Short mmCIF file of C-alpha atoms in Angstrom, two decimals:
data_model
loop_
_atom_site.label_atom_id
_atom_site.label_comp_id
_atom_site.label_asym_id
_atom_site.label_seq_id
_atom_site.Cartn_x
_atom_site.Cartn_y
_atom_site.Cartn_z
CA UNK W 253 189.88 141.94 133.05
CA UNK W 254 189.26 143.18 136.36
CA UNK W 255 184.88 143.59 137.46
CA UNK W 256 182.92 145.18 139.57
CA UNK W 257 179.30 144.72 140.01
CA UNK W 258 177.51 147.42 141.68
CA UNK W 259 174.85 145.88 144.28
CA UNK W 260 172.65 148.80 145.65
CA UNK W 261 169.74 150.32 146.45
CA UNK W 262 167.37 151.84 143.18
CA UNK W 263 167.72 155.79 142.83
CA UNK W 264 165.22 158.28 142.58
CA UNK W 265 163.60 159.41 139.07
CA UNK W 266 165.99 161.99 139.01
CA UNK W 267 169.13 161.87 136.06
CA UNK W 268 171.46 164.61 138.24
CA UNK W 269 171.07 162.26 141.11
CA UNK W 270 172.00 158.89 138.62
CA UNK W 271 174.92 160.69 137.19
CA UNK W 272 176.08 161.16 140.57
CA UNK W 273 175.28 157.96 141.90
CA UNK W 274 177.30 156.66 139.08
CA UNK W 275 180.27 159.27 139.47
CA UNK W 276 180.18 157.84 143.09
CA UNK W 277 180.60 154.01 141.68
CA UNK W 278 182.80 154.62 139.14
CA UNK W 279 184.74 155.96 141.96
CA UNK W 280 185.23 153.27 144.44
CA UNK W 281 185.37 150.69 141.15
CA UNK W 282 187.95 152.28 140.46
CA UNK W 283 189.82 151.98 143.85
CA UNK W 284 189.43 148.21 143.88
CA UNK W 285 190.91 148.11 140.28
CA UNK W 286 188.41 147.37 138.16
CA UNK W 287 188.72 147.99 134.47
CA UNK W 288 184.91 147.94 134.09
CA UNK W 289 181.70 148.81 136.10
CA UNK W 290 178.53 147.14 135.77
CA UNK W 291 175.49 148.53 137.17
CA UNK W 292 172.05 147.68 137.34
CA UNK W 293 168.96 148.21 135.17
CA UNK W 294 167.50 151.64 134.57
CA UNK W 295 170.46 152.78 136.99
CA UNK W 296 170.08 156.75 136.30
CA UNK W 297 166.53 156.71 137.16
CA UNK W 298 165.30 153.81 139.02
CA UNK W 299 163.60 151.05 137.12
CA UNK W 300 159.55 150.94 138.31
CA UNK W 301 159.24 155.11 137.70
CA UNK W 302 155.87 154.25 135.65
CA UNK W 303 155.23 155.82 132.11
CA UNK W 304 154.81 159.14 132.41
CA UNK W 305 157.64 159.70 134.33
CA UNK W 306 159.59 156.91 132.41
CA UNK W 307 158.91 159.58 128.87
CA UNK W 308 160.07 162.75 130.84
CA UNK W 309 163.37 161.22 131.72
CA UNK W 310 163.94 159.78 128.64
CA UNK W 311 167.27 160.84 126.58
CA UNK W 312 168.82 159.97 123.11
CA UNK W 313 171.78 157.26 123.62
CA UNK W 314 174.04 160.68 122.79
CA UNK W 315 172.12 163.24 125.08
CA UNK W 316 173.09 165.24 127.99
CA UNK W 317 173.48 162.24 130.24
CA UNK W 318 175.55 160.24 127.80
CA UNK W 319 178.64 162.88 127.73
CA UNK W 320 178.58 163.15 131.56
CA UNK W 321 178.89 159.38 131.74
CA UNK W 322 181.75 160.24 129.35
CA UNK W 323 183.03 162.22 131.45
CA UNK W 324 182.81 160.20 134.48
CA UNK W 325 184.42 157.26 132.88
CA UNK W 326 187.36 159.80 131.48
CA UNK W 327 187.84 161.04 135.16
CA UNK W 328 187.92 157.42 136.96
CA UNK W 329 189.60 155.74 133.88
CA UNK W 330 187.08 152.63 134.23
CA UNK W 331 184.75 151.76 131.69
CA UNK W 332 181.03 151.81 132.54
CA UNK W 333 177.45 149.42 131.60
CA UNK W 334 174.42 151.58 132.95
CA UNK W 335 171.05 151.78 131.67
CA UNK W 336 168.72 154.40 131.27
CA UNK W 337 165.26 155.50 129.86
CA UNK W 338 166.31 155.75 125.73
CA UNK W 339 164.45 158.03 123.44
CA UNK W 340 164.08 157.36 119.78
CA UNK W 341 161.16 159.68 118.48
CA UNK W 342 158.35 159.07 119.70
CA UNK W 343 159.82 155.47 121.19
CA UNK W 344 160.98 154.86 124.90
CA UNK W 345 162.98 151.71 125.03
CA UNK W 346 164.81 150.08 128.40
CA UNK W 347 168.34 150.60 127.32
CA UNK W 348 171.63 150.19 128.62
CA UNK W 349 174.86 151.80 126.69
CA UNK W 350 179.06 150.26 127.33
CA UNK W 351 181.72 152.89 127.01
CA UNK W 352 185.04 152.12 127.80
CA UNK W 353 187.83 154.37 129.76
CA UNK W 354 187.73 157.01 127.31
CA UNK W 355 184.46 157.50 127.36
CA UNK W 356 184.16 155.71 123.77
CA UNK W 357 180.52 154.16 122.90
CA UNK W 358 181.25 150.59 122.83
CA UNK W 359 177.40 149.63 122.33
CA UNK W 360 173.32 150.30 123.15
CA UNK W 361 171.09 147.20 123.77
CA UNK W 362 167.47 147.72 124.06
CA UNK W 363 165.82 145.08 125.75
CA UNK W 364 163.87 142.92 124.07
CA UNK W 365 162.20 140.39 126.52
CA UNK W 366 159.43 142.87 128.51
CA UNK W 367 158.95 141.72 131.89
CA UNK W 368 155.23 141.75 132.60
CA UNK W 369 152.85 145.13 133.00
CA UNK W 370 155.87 146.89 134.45
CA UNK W 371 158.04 147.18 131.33
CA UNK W 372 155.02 146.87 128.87
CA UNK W 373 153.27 149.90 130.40
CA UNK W 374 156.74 151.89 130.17
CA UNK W 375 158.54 150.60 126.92
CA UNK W 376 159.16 149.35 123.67
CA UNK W 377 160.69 146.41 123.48
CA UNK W 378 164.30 146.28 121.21
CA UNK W 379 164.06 144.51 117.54
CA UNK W 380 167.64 142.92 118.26
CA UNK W 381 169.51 141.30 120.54
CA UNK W 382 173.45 142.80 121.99
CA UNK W 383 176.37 143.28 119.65
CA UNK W 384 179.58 141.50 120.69
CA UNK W 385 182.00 143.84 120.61
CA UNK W 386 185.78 143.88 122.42
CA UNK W 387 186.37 145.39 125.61
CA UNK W 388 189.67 144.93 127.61
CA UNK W 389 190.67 141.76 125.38
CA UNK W 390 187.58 140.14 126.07
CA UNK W 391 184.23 139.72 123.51
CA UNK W 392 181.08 140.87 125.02
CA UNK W 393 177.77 140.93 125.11
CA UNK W 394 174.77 142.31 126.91
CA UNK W 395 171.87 141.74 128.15
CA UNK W 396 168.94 143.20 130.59
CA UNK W 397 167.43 140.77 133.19
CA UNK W 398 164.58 138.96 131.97
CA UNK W 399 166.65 138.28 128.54
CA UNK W 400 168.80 136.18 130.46
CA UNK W 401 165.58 133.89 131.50
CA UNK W 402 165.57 133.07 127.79
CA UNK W 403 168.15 130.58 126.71
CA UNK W 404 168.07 131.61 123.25
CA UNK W 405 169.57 135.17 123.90
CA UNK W 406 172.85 133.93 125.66
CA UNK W 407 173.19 130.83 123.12
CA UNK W 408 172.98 133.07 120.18
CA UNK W 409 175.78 136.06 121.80
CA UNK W 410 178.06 133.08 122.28
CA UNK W 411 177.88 131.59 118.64
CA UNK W 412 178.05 135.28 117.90
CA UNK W 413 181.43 135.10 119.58
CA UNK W 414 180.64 136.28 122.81
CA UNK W 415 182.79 135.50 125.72
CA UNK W 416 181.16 137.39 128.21
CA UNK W 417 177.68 138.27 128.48
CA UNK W 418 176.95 141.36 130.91
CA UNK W 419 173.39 141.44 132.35
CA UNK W 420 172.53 144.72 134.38
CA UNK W 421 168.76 143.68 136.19
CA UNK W 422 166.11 144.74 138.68
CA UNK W 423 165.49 141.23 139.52
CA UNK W 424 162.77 141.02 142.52
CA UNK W 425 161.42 138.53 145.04
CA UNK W 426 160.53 135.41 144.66
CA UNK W 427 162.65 135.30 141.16
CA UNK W 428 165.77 134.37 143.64
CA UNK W 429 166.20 131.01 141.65
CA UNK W 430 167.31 132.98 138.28
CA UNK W 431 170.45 133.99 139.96
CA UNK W 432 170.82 131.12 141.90
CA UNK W 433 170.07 128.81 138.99
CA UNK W 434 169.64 130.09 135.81
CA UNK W 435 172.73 132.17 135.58
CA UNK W 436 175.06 129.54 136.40
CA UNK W 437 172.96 127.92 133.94
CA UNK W 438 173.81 130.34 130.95
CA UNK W 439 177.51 130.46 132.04
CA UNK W 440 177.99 126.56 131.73
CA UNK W 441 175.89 125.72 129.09
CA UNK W 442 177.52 128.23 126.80
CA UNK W 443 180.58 128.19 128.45
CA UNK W 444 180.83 131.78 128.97
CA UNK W 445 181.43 134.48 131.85
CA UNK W 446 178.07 135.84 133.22
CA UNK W 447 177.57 138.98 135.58
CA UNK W 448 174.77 139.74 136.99
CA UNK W 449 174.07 142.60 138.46
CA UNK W 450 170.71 143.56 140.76
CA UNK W 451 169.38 146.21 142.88
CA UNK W 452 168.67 145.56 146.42
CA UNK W 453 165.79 147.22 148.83
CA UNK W 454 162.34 148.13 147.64
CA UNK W 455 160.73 150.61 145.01
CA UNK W 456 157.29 150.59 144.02
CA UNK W 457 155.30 147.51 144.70
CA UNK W 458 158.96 145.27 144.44
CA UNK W 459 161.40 144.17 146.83
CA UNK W 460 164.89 143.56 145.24
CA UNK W 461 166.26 139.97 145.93
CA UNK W 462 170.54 141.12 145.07
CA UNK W 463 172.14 138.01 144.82
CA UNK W 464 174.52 139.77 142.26
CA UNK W 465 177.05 136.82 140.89
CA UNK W 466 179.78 136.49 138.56
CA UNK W 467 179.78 133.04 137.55
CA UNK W 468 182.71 131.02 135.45
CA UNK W 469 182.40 129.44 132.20
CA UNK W 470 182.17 125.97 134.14
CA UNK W 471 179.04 127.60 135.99
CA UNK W 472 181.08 128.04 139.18
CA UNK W 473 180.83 131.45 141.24
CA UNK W 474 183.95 133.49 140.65
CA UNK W 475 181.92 136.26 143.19
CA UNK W 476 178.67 136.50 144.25
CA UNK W 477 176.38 139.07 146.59
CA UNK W 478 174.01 138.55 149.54
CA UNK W 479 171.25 140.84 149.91
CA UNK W 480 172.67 144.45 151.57
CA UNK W 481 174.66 146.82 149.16
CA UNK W 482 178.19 145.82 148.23
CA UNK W 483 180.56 146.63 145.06
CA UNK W 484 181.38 142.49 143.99
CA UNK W 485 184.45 142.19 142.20
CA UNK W 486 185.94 139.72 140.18
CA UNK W 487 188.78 138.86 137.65
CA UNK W 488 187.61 137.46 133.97
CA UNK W 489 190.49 135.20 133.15
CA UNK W 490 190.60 132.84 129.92
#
């Protein structure tokens, strides 16, 4: 299974503007072959937004921004990982949602591991961690930047069966060492594909380190990022 990892700057609190951002990806992923697009987290409305705006944006994992990303994933024929701002009654939760080519829900994580005031003052945090679930002849599962920190979450996907774990982030300055270190890390111990994919540039009071990576199941980089915008693409092979 072809890929790609989209490596860019955060978008404005604005879902039209995501959706097209991500119509845009899907796009050029496409070109290069991929079979599946990761993005990073909170891609259709930036991640640091803050509450309020956080609970205006946010949709059901079905809503109005869901079928376009069907849509989008119909028209490029690539399947898509993006996150977004999830609704559940009165609940916000970080969330990110796989659909494959057909625009097919594949499965919705919601975080669990809050990263400091940022996430607190914006979320709830998730009550369970990825399903594994096939995509493209490969088991995966997900998981949302600071989960990865945790070795617990990527030792219990791969005893789940998981043989890729996909981890859309916002990962800032001067975390660099998590992908420099800890992903390998997760992708040898468990010996498992890991792709990582972070947001470059500032928003808010963070600078974004990128340092996107795919890395092997002997912890060796199959692809990895600097720090300007790039689409990283790599093959998942057994």
């Amino acid at each position: 299974m072809r890929i790609a990892l989209l490596q860019c700057q955060p978008g404005g609190p604005d879902l039209a503007d995501g959706l097209a951002r991500l119509d845009a990806a899907a796009s050029r992923a496409a070109a290069a072959g991929a079979d599946l697009l990761v993005t990073p987290e909170m891609f259709l409305t930036g991640y640091a937004i803050g509450r309020e705006t956080a609970a205006r944006l946010a949709e059901p994992a079905d809503g109005p921004a869901a079928q376009e990303a069907d849509a989008i994933a119909r028209r490029h024929g690539v399947a898509l990982l993006y996150g977004w701002p999830e609704r559940d009654g009165d609940a916000v939760y970080n969330s990110v949602r796989l659909l494959d080519a057909e625009g097919a829900t594949l499965a919705v994580y919601r975080k669990t591991h809050l990263f400091g005031d940022v996430d607190r003052a914006q979320f709830r945090a998730g009550d369970a961690l990825s399903a594994v679930v096939e995509l493209g002849g490969l088991k995966v599962g997900l998981a949302i930047c600071y989960d990865i920190e945790f070795p617990e979450v990527a030792r219990a996907l791969a005893v789940a069966g998981a043989e890729a774990i996909l981890v859309p982030t916002a990962n800032m300055a001067p975390f660099e060492s998590v992908a420099a270190r800890l992903v390998p890390a997760r992708a040898e111990e468990n010996t498992v594909f890991v792709a990582y994919a972070n947001y470059v540039g500032r928003e808010a009071d963070f600078g974004y380190c990128g340092l996107s990576c795919v890395c092997a199941p002997d912890g060796t980089d199959l692809a990895r990022a600097g720090t300007g915008e790039t689409l990283l693409v790599a093959d998942l092979d057994r």
